[in-house]
Short mmCIF file of C-alpha atoms (C1' of nucleotides) in Angstrom, two decimals:
data_model
loop_
_atom_site.label_atom_id
_atom_site.label_comp_id
_atom_site.label_asym_id
_atom_site.label_seq_id
_atom_site.Cartn_x
_atom_site.Cartn_y
_atom_site.Cartn_z
CA MET A 1 108.57 63.51 76.73
CA ILE A 2 107.39 66.86 77.91
CA ASP A 3 108.48 68.22 81.27
CA PRO A 4 106.03 67.19 84.03
CA ARG A 5 107.32 70.05 86.14
CA LEU A 6 106.47 72.58 83.46
CA LEU A 7 102.99 71.09 83.25
CA ARG A 8 102.65 71.63 86.99
CA ASP A 9 104.13 75.13 87.11
CA ASP A 10 102.66 76.58 83.95
CA PHE A 11 99.75 74.47 82.87
CA GLU A 12 98.23 77.17 80.67
CA SER A 13 101.21 77.67 78.41
CA VAL A 14 101.64 73.91 77.91
CA ALA A 15 97.94 73.51 77.13
CA THR A 16 97.98 76.42 74.71
CA ALA A 17 101.09 75.18 72.93
CA LEU A 18 99.82 71.61 72.58
CA ALA A 19 96.39 72.80 71.47
CA ARG A 20 98.14 74.00 68.31
CA ARG A 21 98.97 70.37 67.60
CA GLY A 22 95.39 69.35 68.30
CA TYR A 23 96.20 67.86 71.68
CA ASP A 24 93.18 67.63 73.96
CA ARG A 25 93.22 69.90 77.00
CA ASP A 26 91.26 67.42 79.12
CA ASP A 27 94.01 64.86 78.57
CA LEU A 28 96.48 67.32 80.04
CA VAL A 29 94.27 67.94 83.06
CA ALA A 30 94.25 64.19 83.65
CA LEU A 31 98.03 64.07 83.27
CA ALA A 32 98.50 66.87 85.79
CA GLU A 33 96.30 65.00 88.27
CA LEU A 34 98.25 61.82 87.68
CA ASP A 35 101.47 63.69 88.35
CA ASP A 36 100.06 65.04 91.64
CA ARG A 37 99.03 61.55 92.64
CA ARG A 38 102.51 60.28 91.93
CA ARG A 39 104.20 62.99 93.99
CA ASN A 40 101.93 62.51 96.97
CA LEU A 41 102.60 58.81 96.92
CA VAL A 42 106.36 59.32 96.60
CA ALA A 43 106.31 61.49 99.72
CA GLU A 44 104.33 58.85 101.59
CA VAL A 45 106.61 56.00 100.57
CA ASP A 46 109.73 58.00 101.47
CA GLN A 47 108.33 58.70 104.90
CA ALA A 48 107.45 55.07 105.53
CA ARG A 49 110.86 53.98 104.39
CA ALA A 50 112.60 56.45 106.68
CA ALA A 51 110.74 54.97 109.65
CA GLN A 52 111.62 51.43 108.66
CA ARG A 53 115.24 52.26 108.07
CA SER A 54 115.79 53.87 111.42
CA ALA A 55 114.04 50.99 113.19
CA SER A 56 116.19 48.49 111.39
CA LYS A 57 119.32 50.42 112.09
CA ALA A 58 118.68 50.45 115.82
CA ILE A 59 118.61 46.67 115.87
CA GLY A 60 122.24 46.49 114.85
CA GLN A 61 123.26 48.37 117.98
CA ALA A 62 120.77 46.82 120.38
CA ALA A 63 121.59 44.31 123.08
CA PRO A 64 120.79 40.69 122.11
CA ASP A 65 117.89 40.30 124.53
CA GLU A 66 116.11 43.35 123.14
CA ARG A 67 116.43 42.32 119.54
CA GLN A 68 113.47 40.06 118.97
CA ALA A 69 110.91 42.68 120.00
CA MET A 70 112.57 45.24 117.79
CA ILE A 71 112.65 42.87 114.85
CA ASP A 72 108.92 42.25 115.20
CA ALA A 73 108.25 45.99 115.22
CA ALA A 74 110.41 46.52 112.17
CA SER A 75 108.60 43.74 110.35
CA ALA A 76 105.33 45.61 110.70
CA LEU A 77 106.88 48.75 109.22
CA LYS A 78 108.25 46.68 106.38
CA THR A 79 104.79 45.48 105.47
CA ARG A 80 103.53 49.03 105.22
CA VAL A 81 106.43 50.06 102.98
CA GLY A 82 105.76 47.08 100.76
CA ASP A 83 102.09 47.96 100.35
CA LEU A 84 102.88 51.56 99.46
CA GLU A 85 105.58 50.50 97.03
CA VAL A 86 103.13 48.35 95.13
CA GLN A 87 100.77 51.32 94.81
CA LEU A 88 103.60 53.59 93.71
CA ALA A 89 104.83 51.15 91.09
CA GLU A 90 101.35 51.06 89.59
CA VAL A 91 101.14 54.86 89.47
CA GLU A 92 104.66 55.15 88.04
CA ARG A 93 103.77 52.69 85.32
CA GLU A 94 100.69 54.67 84.40
CA HIS A 95 102.64 57.93 84.60
CA ALA A 96 105.27 56.70 82.16
CA ALA A 97 102.73 55.19 79.79
CA ARG A 98 100.55 58.29 79.72
CA PHE A 99 103.32 60.88 79.43
CA ALA A 100 105.36 59.07 76.76
CA PRO A 101 102.97 59.64 73.82
CA VAL A 102 102.55 63.37 74.50
CA PRO A 103 104.24 65.19 71.60
CA ASN A 104 106.81 67.95 71.97
CA LEU A 105 105.71 71.55 72.46
CA PRO A 106 105.78 73.26 69.07
CA HIS A 107 108.22 76.09 68.45
CA PRO A 108 106.51 79.52 68.70
CA GLU A 109 107.58 80.34 65.15
CA ALA A 110 106.42 77.07 63.57
CA PRO A 111 103.42 77.77 61.32
CA ASP A 112 99.90 76.57 62.12
CA GLY A 113 98.12 74.04 59.96
CA VAL A 114 98.18 70.42 58.87
CA GLU A 115 99.95 68.44 56.16
CA GLY A 116 100.07 70.53 53.00
CA ASP A 117 99.93 73.87 54.85
CA GLY A 118 103.70 74.29 54.89
CA ILE A 119 105.15 77.70 54.13
CA VAL A 120 107.63 77.90 51.26
CA LEU A 121 110.49 79.99 52.63
CA ARG A 122 112.52 80.13 49.41
CA THR A 123 113.52 78.22 46.32
CA PHE A 124 116.97 77.63 44.93
CA GLY A 125 118.49 76.24 41.74
CA GLU A 126 117.10 76.58 38.29
CA ARG A 127 113.98 74.67 37.35
CA PRO A 128 115.01 72.49 34.39
CA ALA A 129 113.31 72.81 31.01
CA PHE A 130 113.38 70.06 28.38
CA ASP A 131 112.84 70.07 24.62
CA PHE A 132 112.28 66.31 24.54
CA GLU A 133 110.01 63.87 26.28
CA VAL A 134 111.11 63.59 29.89
CA ARG A 135 111.90 60.15 31.35
CA ASP A 136 111.42 59.37 35.01
CA HIS A 137 114.14 57.79 37.14
CA VAL A 138 112.87 54.26 36.58
CA GLU A 139 113.18 54.54 32.80
CA LEU A 140 116.54 56.25 33.01
CA LEU A 141 118.11 53.85 35.48
CA GLU A 142 116.59 50.62 34.18
CA SER A 143 117.53 51.26 30.56
CA ALA A 144 121.12 51.79 31.73
CA ASP A 145 120.95 48.60 33.81
CA ALA A 146 121.64 50.71 36.92
CA LEU A 147 118.46 49.61 38.69
CA ASP A 148 116.65 46.28 38.89
CA LEU A 149 113.22 46.39 40.48
CA ALA A 150 111.75 43.22 39.06
CA ARG A 151 114.38 40.92 40.48
CA ALA A 152 114.31 42.80 43.81
CA ALA A 153 110.59 42.04 43.92
CA LYS A 154 111.37 38.36 43.39
CA VAL A 155 113.96 38.30 46.15
CA SER A 156 112.45 40.64 48.73
CA GLY A 157 109.07 41.85 47.47
CA ALA A 158 107.62 45.21 46.63
CA ARG A 159 109.46 48.39 47.64
CA PHE A 160 112.93 46.92 47.28
CA ALA A 161 115.58 47.60 44.69
CA TYR A 162 118.96 46.57 43.37
CA LEU A 163 121.27 49.44 42.46
CA LYS A 164 123.80 48.11 39.96
CA GLY A 165 126.71 49.31 37.91
CA GLU A 166 126.70 53.08 37.65
CA GLY A 167 123.70 53.14 39.98
CA ALA A 168 125.79 51.57 42.72
CA LEU A 169 128.74 53.85 41.98
CA LEU A 170 126.41 56.81 42.15
CA GLU A 171 125.55 55.91 45.73
CA PHE A 172 129.19 55.83 46.82
CA ALA A 173 129.89 59.14 45.12
CA LEU A 174 126.86 60.89 46.59
CA VAL A 175 127.54 59.57 50.06
CA ARG A 176 131.16 60.62 50.10
CA TYR A 177 130.30 64.02 48.64
CA ALA A 178 127.66 64.69 51.31
CA ILE A 179 129.89 63.48 54.12
CA ASP A 180 132.69 65.75 52.91
CA VAL A 181 130.42 68.81 52.93
CA ALA A 182 129.18 67.98 56.43
CA MET A 183 132.73 67.35 57.64
CA ARG A 184 133.82 70.75 56.35
CA HIS A 185 131.16 72.16 58.68
CA GLY A 186 132.53 70.28 61.67
CA HIS A 187 130.48 67.09 61.68
CA VAL A 188 132.37 63.93 62.66
CA PRO A 189 131.63 60.95 60.37
CA VAL A 190 130.05 57.91 62.03
CA ILE A 191 128.95 54.45 60.90
CA PRO A 192 126.41 53.57 63.59
CA PRO A 193 124.71 50.31 64.56
CA VAL A 194 121.39 49.87 62.78
CA LEU A 195 119.99 47.25 65.13
CA VAL A 196 119.14 48.92 68.41
CA ARG A 197 117.48 48.14 71.70
CA GLU A 198 114.10 49.38 72.77
CA GLU A 199 115.63 52.13 74.94
CA ALA A 200 117.15 53.80 71.91
CA MET A 201 113.87 53.70 69.99
CA TYR A 202 111.95 54.97 73.00
CA GLY A 203 114.53 57.60 73.82
CA THR A 204 114.39 59.14 70.38
CA GLY A 205 110.61 59.25 70.42
CA PHE A 206 109.92 56.68 67.70
CA LEU A 207 108.40 54.42 70.29
CA PRO A 208 105.65 54.28 71.27
CA THR A 209 104.14 56.54 68.60
CA ASP A 210 105.63 55.13 65.38
CA GLU A 211 105.66 51.48 66.31
CA GLN A 212 103.79 50.40 63.18
CA GLN A 213 106.58 51.81 60.99
CA ILE A 214 109.40 49.85 62.62
CA PHE A 215 110.87 46.48 61.69
CA MET A 216 111.77 44.26 64.59
CA THR A 217 113.78 41.04 64.83
CA ARG A 218 111.98 37.93 65.95
CA ASP A 219 114.36 36.00 68.17
CA ASP A 220 116.31 38.92 69.59
CA ASP A 221 114.89 42.12 70.98
CA PHE A 222 116.28 44.40 68.31
CA TYR A 223 114.66 47.11 66.27
CA LEU A 224 115.92 48.07 62.81
CA VAL A 225 116.42 51.82 62.72
CA GLY A 226 114.37 53.90 60.31
CA THR A 227 117.12 56.53 60.33
CA SER A 228 120.57 56.84 61.85
CA GLU A 229 119.10 59.66 63.92
CA VAL A 230 118.25 56.90 66.39
CA PRO A 231 121.74 55.51 67.08
CA LEU A 232 123.30 58.98 66.79
CA ALA A 233 120.93 60.47 69.37
CA ALA A 234 121.30 57.46 71.65
CA LEU A 235 125.10 57.71 71.42
CA HIS A 236 125.05 60.01 74.44
CA MET A 237 122.19 58.32 76.27
CA ASP A 238 122.59 58.44 80.08
CA GLU A 239 125.50 60.85 79.82
CA LEU A 240 126.36 64.05 81.61
CA LEU A 241 128.21 66.12 79.03
CA ASP A 242 130.66 68.86 79.92
CA GLU A 243 129.64 72.28 78.72
CA GLU A 244 133.02 72.63 76.97
CA GLN A 245 132.39 69.55 74.80
CA LEU A 246 129.45 71.21 73.06
CA PRO A 247 128.41 71.48 70.37
CA ILE A 248 128.85 67.83 69.40
CA ARG A 249 128.19 67.27 65.70
CA TYR A 250 128.01 63.98 63.82
CA VAL A 251 127.30 62.91 60.29
CA GLY A 252 126.19 59.27 60.11
CA TYR A 253 125.81 56.97 57.14
CA SER A 254 123.57 53.94 57.37
CA PRO A 255 120.83 51.93 55.78
CA CYS A 256 117.33 52.83 56.97
CA PHE A 257 114.42 50.43 57.29
CA ARG A 258 110.77 51.41 57.20
CA ARG A 259 107.67 49.26 57.04
CA GLU A 260 105.69 51.99 55.23
CA ALA A 261 102.52 50.69 56.83
CA GLY A 262 99.47 52.52 55.60
CA THR A 263 101.09 53.68 52.38
CA HIS A 264 99.71 50.99 50.10
CA GLY A 265 99.25 52.33 46.62
CA LYS A 266 101.26 55.44 47.37
CA ASP A 267 104.50 56.10 45.47
CA THR A 268 104.62 52.52 44.23
CA ARG A 269 106.84 53.25 41.26
CA GLY A 270 110.61 53.21 41.50
CA ILE A 271 112.76 53.97 44.51
CA LEU A 272 111.08 57.03 45.98
CA ARG A 273 109.50 55.05 48.80
CA VAL A 274 111.23 51.79 49.65
CA HIS A 275 111.58 49.59 52.73
CA GLN A 276 115.36 49.89 52.73
CA PHE A 277 117.37 52.90 51.70
CA GLU A 278 120.62 54.58 52.64
CA LYS A 279 120.97 57.98 54.17
CA VAL A 280 123.63 60.41 55.33
CA GLU A 281 122.30 62.12 58.43
CA MET A 282 123.57 65.05 60.47
CA PHE A 283 123.01 65.16 64.20
CA SER A 284 123.90 67.84 66.77
CA PHE A 285 123.92 68.12 70.54
CA VAL A 286 123.89 71.77 71.57
CA HIS A 287 123.27 74.12 74.48
CA PRO A 288 119.57 75.13 74.57
CA ASP A 289 120.40 78.76 73.80
CA LEU A 290 122.02 77.73 70.51
CA ALA A 291 119.39 75.30 69.24
CA ASP A 292 117.59 77.71 66.90
CA ALA A 293 120.88 78.82 65.35
CA GLU A 294 121.96 75.19 64.94
CA HIS A 295 118.69 74.41 63.19
CA GLU A 296 119.36 77.15 60.61
CA ARG A 297 122.93 75.94 60.31
CA ILE A 298 121.97 72.34 59.51
CA LEU A 299 119.37 73.57 57.03
CA SER A 300 121.98 75.69 55.26
CA ILE A 301 124.30 72.66 54.93
CA GLU A 302 121.45 70.73 53.33
CA GLU A 303 120.91 73.57 50.88
CA GLU A 304 124.62 73.65 50.10
CA ILE A 305 124.61 69.94 49.33
CA PHE A 306 121.61 70.12 47.00
CA THR A 307 122.81 73.31 45.37
CA GLY A 308 126.01 71.46 44.49
CA LEU A 309 123.92 68.78 42.79
CA GLY A 310 122.37 71.43 40.56
CA VAL A 311 118.86 70.52 41.64
CA HIS A 312 115.94 72.94 41.81
CA ALA A 313 114.15 72.81 45.16
CA GLN A 314 112.06 74.67 47.70
CA VAL A 315 112.57 75.03 51.44
CA VAL A 316 109.40 74.44 53.44
CA ASP A 317 108.59 75.39 57.03
CA ILE A 318 106.46 72.43 58.15
CA PRO A 319 103.20 73.22 60.00
CA VAL A 320 102.68 72.02 63.57
CA GLY A 321 100.00 69.53 62.52
CA ASP A 322 102.50 67.65 60.38
CA LEU A 323 105.35 67.38 62.91
CA GLY A 324 106.59 64.08 64.29
CA ALA A 325 106.15 63.54 68.02
CA SER A 326 109.62 64.71 68.96
CA ALA A 327 109.94 67.78 66.70
CA ALA A 328 109.24 71.33 67.83
CA ARG A 329 109.96 72.67 64.36
CA LYS A 330 110.89 71.12 61.04
CA PHE A 331 112.20 72.32 57.70
CA ASP A 332 112.01 70.11 54.62
CA ILE A 333 113.74 70.56 51.32
CA GLU A 334 111.52 69.48 48.46
CA ALA A 335 113.33 68.91 45.19
CA TRP A 336 111.70 69.37 41.82
CA LEU A 337 111.31 65.97 40.16
CA PRO A 338 110.80 66.41 36.39
CA GLY A 339 109.56 62.81 36.11
CA GLN A 340 106.66 63.62 38.46
CA ASP A 341 106.30 67.28 37.60
CA ALA A 342 106.21 67.96 41.33
CA TYR A 343 108.23 68.95 44.39
CA ARG A 344 108.98 65.98 46.65
CA GLU A 345 110.65 65.78 50.03
CA VAL A 346 114.35 64.94 49.85
CA THR A 347 115.56 66.18 53.24
CA SER A 348 114.06 66.90 56.62
CA CYS A 349 115.60 68.82 59.47
CA SER A 350 114.12 68.91 62.96
CA ASN A 351 114.74 70.77 66.18
CA THR A 352 113.66 68.34 68.90
CA THR A 353 114.63 70.73 71.75
CA ASP A 354 114.85 68.76 75.02
CA TYR A 355 112.25 66.14 74.07
CA GLN A 356 114.68 63.37 73.12
CA ALA A 357 117.22 64.43 75.72
CA ARG A 358 114.72 64.04 78.55
CA ARG A 359 113.90 60.51 77.44
CA LEU A 360 117.54 59.64 76.73
CA LYS A 361 118.80 61.31 79.93
CA ALA A 362 121.42 63.31 78.04
CA ARG A 363 122.38 66.34 80.10
CA ILE A 364 124.89 69.14 80.35
CA ARG A 365 127.06 69.80 83.38
CA GLN A 366 127.34 73.57 83.54
CA ARG A 367 130.24 75.39 85.13
CA GLU A 368 127.68 77.53 86.94
CA GLY A 369 124.19 76.48 87.88
CA ASP A 370 122.20 73.27 87.67
CA ASN A 371 122.66 70.53 85.13
CA LEU A 372 120.30 70.90 82.22
CA LEU A 373 119.01 68.86 79.32
CA VAL A 374 120.95 69.13 76.09
CA HIS A 375 119.05 70.06 72.93
CA THR A 376 119.20 67.75 69.93
CA LEU A 377 118.75 68.43 66.23
CA ASN A 378 118.85 66.24 63.18
CA GLY A 379 118.81 66.79 59.46
CA THR A 380 119.20 64.76 56.29
CA ALA A 381 122.47 65.49 54.55
CA LEU A 382 121.54 63.20 51.70
CA ALA A 383 118.96 60.45 51.27
CA VAL A 384 120.62 58.36 48.58
CA GLN A 385 117.64 57.03 46.63
CA ARG A 386 115.76 60.31 46.54
CA ALA A 387 118.90 62.24 45.65
CA ILE A 388 119.50 59.82 42.77
CA ILE A 389 115.96 60.44 41.50
CA ALA A 390 116.35 64.22 41.61
CA LEU A 391 119.80 64.07 40.08
CA VAL A 392 119.11 61.81 37.09
CA GLU A 393 115.73 63.33 36.28
CA THR A 394 117.12 66.88 36.45
CA HIS A 395 120.27 66.31 34.42
CA GLN A 396 118.92 63.87 31.82
CA ARG A 397 119.53 64.40 28.11
CA ALA A 398 117.51 63.37 25.07
CA ASP A 399 119.53 60.17 24.58
CA GLY A 400 118.93 58.98 28.14
CA SER A 401 122.39 59.88 29.40
CA VAL A 402 122.85 62.12 32.45
CA VAL A 403 125.25 65.03 32.89
CA VAL A 404 127.14 64.78 36.18
CA PRO A 405 127.23 68.03 38.17
CA VAL A 406 130.74 69.43 38.62
CA ALA A 407 130.69 68.96 42.39
CA LEU A 408 130.17 65.23 41.94
CA GLN A 409 132.52 64.57 39.04
CA SER A 410 135.64 63.90 41.06
CA TYR A 411 133.72 61.52 43.34
CA LEU A 412 132.23 59.62 40.41
CA GLY A 413 135.25 59.72 38.16
CA ARG A 414 133.19 60.68 35.11
CA GLU A 415 131.30 63.61 33.60
CA VAL A 416 128.46 61.67 32.04
CA LEU A 417 126.40 58.72 33.28
CA PHE A 418 124.59 56.14 31.19
CA ALA A 419 126.43 57.06 27.99
CA ARG A 420 125.91 54.58 25.17
"C1'" G B 1 128.52 28.49 71.31
"C1'" G B 2 131.69 26.82 75.97
"C1'" A B 3 134.78 28.05 80.59
"C1'" G B 4 136.51 31.63 83.97
"C1'" G B 5 137.32 36.64 85.88
"C1'" C B 6 135.43 41.48 86.41
"C1'" U B 7 131.78 46.19 86.75
"C1'" U B 8 132.08 50.85 93.52
"C1'" C B 9 129.93 58.46 93.83
"C1'" G B 10 134.74 62.54 87.00
"C1'" C B 11 139.39 58.87 86.79
"C1'" C B 12 141.96 55.12 89.78
"C1'" U B 13 140.95 52.42 94.22
"C1'" A B 14 139.53 49.96 99.61
"C1'" G B 15 135.38 47.29 101.17
"C1'" U B 16 132.28 41.68 99.07
"C1'" C B 17 134.79 35.48 101.52
"C1'" U B 18 132.49 36.34 107.45
"C1'" G B 19 125.23 41.11 106.12
"C1'" G B 20 124.46 45.87 110.90
"C1'" U B 21 129.79 50.74 113.46
"C1'" C B 22 129.33 51.82 104.86
"C1'" U B 23 126.14 58.18 106.64
"C1'" A B 24 131.18 53.76 101.03
"C1'" U B 25 138.10 54.17 102.13
"C1'" G B 26 142.26 56.51 100.08
"C1'" G B 27 144.73 58.89 95.91
"C1'" C B 28 144.34 61.95 91.46
"C1'" G B 29 141.60 65.77 89.29
"C1'" C B 30 138.38 69.94 90.11
"C1'" G B 31 136.34 74.24 93.23
"C1'" G B 32 137.03 77.41 97.54
"C1'" G B 33 140.14 79.10 101.57
"C1'" A B 34 144.59 79.71 104.88
"C1'" U B 35 149.79 80.12 105.56
"C1'" U B 36 154.72 80.69 103.98
"C1'" G B 37 157.33 83.37 100.08
"C1'" C B 38 159.93 82.72 94.77
"C1'" U B 39 159.40 79.31 89.04
"C1'" A B 40 156.59 76.29 94.21
"C1'" A B 41 155.25 73.77 98.73
"C1'" U B 42 152.11 72.69 102.92
"C1'" C B 43 147.48 72.57 105.37
"C1'" C B 44 142.00 73.01 105.81
"C1'" C B 45 137.07 72.64 103.60
"C1'" G B 46 134.04 71.01 99.58
"C1'" U B 47 133.22 67.77 95.26
"C1'" U B 48 127.99 61.05 92.33
"C1'" G B 49 123.57 61.75 90.20
"C1'" G B 50 118.32 61.92 90.75
"C1'" G B 51 113.44 62.34 93.29
"C1'" U B 52 110.41 64.73 96.83
"C1'" C B 53 108.84 68.07 100.74
"C1'" U B 54 109.19 72.74 103.48
"C1'" U B 55 108.32 78.47 106.30
"C1'" U B 56 113.47 77.88 99.51
"C1'" C B 57 120.33 82.95 99.72
"C1'" A B 58 118.68 77.20 103.30
"C1'" G B 59 117.35 72.62 105.19
"C1'" G B 60 114.79 67.65 105.81
"C1'" C B 61 113.76 62.88 103.88
"C1'" C B 62 114.07 58.93 100.04
"C1'" C B 63 116.60 56.45 96.03
"C1'" U B 64 121.40 55.52 93.66
"C1'" C B 65 127.88 50.64 94.55
"C1'" G B 66 126.50 47.97 85.94
"C1'" A B 67 120.57 47.07 85.35
"C1'" G B 68 116.35 44.45 87.28
"C1'" G B 69 114.31 41.02 90.74
"C1'" G B 70 114.72 37.99 95.38
"C1'" U B 71 116.17 36.57 100.66
"C1'" U B 72 116.41 39.47 105.41
"C1'" C B 73 114.25 43.62 110.67
"C1'" A B 74 118.78 45.06 107.78
"C1'" A B 75 122.36 43.97 101.28
"C1'" A B 76 128.14 47.18 97.98
"C1'" U B 77 128.29 42.36 100.77
"C1'" C B 78 124.02 36.42 100.02
"C1'" C B 79 120.80 34.27 95.72
"C1'" C B 80 118.58 34.68 90.58
"C1'" U B 81 118.09 37.00 85.66
"C1'" C B 82 120.09 40.38 82.17
"C1'" A B 83 123.81 43.77 80.04
"C1'" G B 84 128.80 45.24 79.28
"C1'" C B 85 134.23 44.53 79.62
"C1'" C B 86 138.56 41.12 79.92
"C1'" U B 87 141.13 36.12 79.31
"C1'" C B 88 141.09 31.25 77.12
"C1'" C B 89 138.71 27.45 73.75
"C1'" G B 90 135.60 26.82 69.35
"C1'" C B 91 133.78 29.27 64.98
"C1'" C B 92 134.16 33.31 61.64
"C1'" A B 93 134.69 38.32 57.82
#
RNA sequence: GGAGGCUUCGCCUAGUCUGGUCUAUGGCGCGGGAUUGCUAAUCCCGUUGGGUCUUUCAGGCCCUCGAGGGUUCAAAUCCCUCAGCCUCCGCCA
């Protein structure tokens, strides 16, 4: 959620910033008016309640024979408070519903544009060259019996997979490798809940805007998380953090569930886009002044992890038109996938400034000055399925075996995968 | 799944049976100050969080006793729903 007070105090800068994301100025005018209406009504209700309270209080000290008249008078005041409260509740409801979908203010340095207009900041790793016909991850993994898509389709449907044998071992190795790198940089490992309540989904900004992407349970009011960003962010929901505790850094490992609504026919082959995947995710709570630096820091850890996997990739500064609701700025790493002859997103790292914190009510108690909202940042350490694709396609050999990068060898216990 | 107990302003705690003097008690911790002097002690003051208004170095008012509803002129206190914690039974990895 954006700050209603900022909208009131500096309407122009909010309107200008959100215009970059294509947000309609007239909608903001309406929101500002709604906010005024709410504040006026709050003042009125408070006043009415003060009158009623003092009337009621006097009754307690009054002589018995005076009481009935006073009670009658207080009853009238009560009716007025009740009427105003009903009006206020209606306005509050509208206020919450109308402010919630407003996206975060973009970072001044985030580039303009829409999907596809991202700016490539740099590339790293060597782009692989092959003197044989390249296989894609499906061919490589299936022929080694490390992946079973057909039976997953039977059991669960399209966009599901079994990882088996060395495929399953590869997941454990990659996960532990990524967690170790993140831990070396001060992130505390966490296995979070993946079924969460509505507050957590709302607080992280996935509701209401991404509702169509989220799985939900039928008989219990749980949502399945699409990323452990949700339970990691919500970890400090409703908390007042001491300044000295910051920064707080986590690295979570969890399955992720996405409905992939609206992606029919897109990336249907293999495990690039599936309904259930596993991901190692970094998450930081920091003082606002340090958010930009933390964003760079998380990005550099992501680069370290993928550099260790010997993968060629590019770092992209995502344009404002392609940001999720909660992000002010986002960097993606796109790895080169030889099987597709293209760069594809393997990590994503967002600075959500105070947007999630305002909704989650996660604040900082400062030694001096007022409490303030903490800033939150998240970034993919390693998305297992996509990392597997990049890894096996990059390091494949003519016979279908795959050379294991040195950084991963000790985790996997072997130097070559899929050897015959 | 069943039975019972519990949740109070950082932490601990009084208050709930019997509604009004609760503007929530006391201790610890923390912040500020005073006094005496010797590895400290004593005393005083302050210390939940949020909203809103004003003539904004400040003050007023409202909300906040796990959350939400209800009863009442009046709710920490009575009633209902929900959540969490604890104990026991059942089940289970």
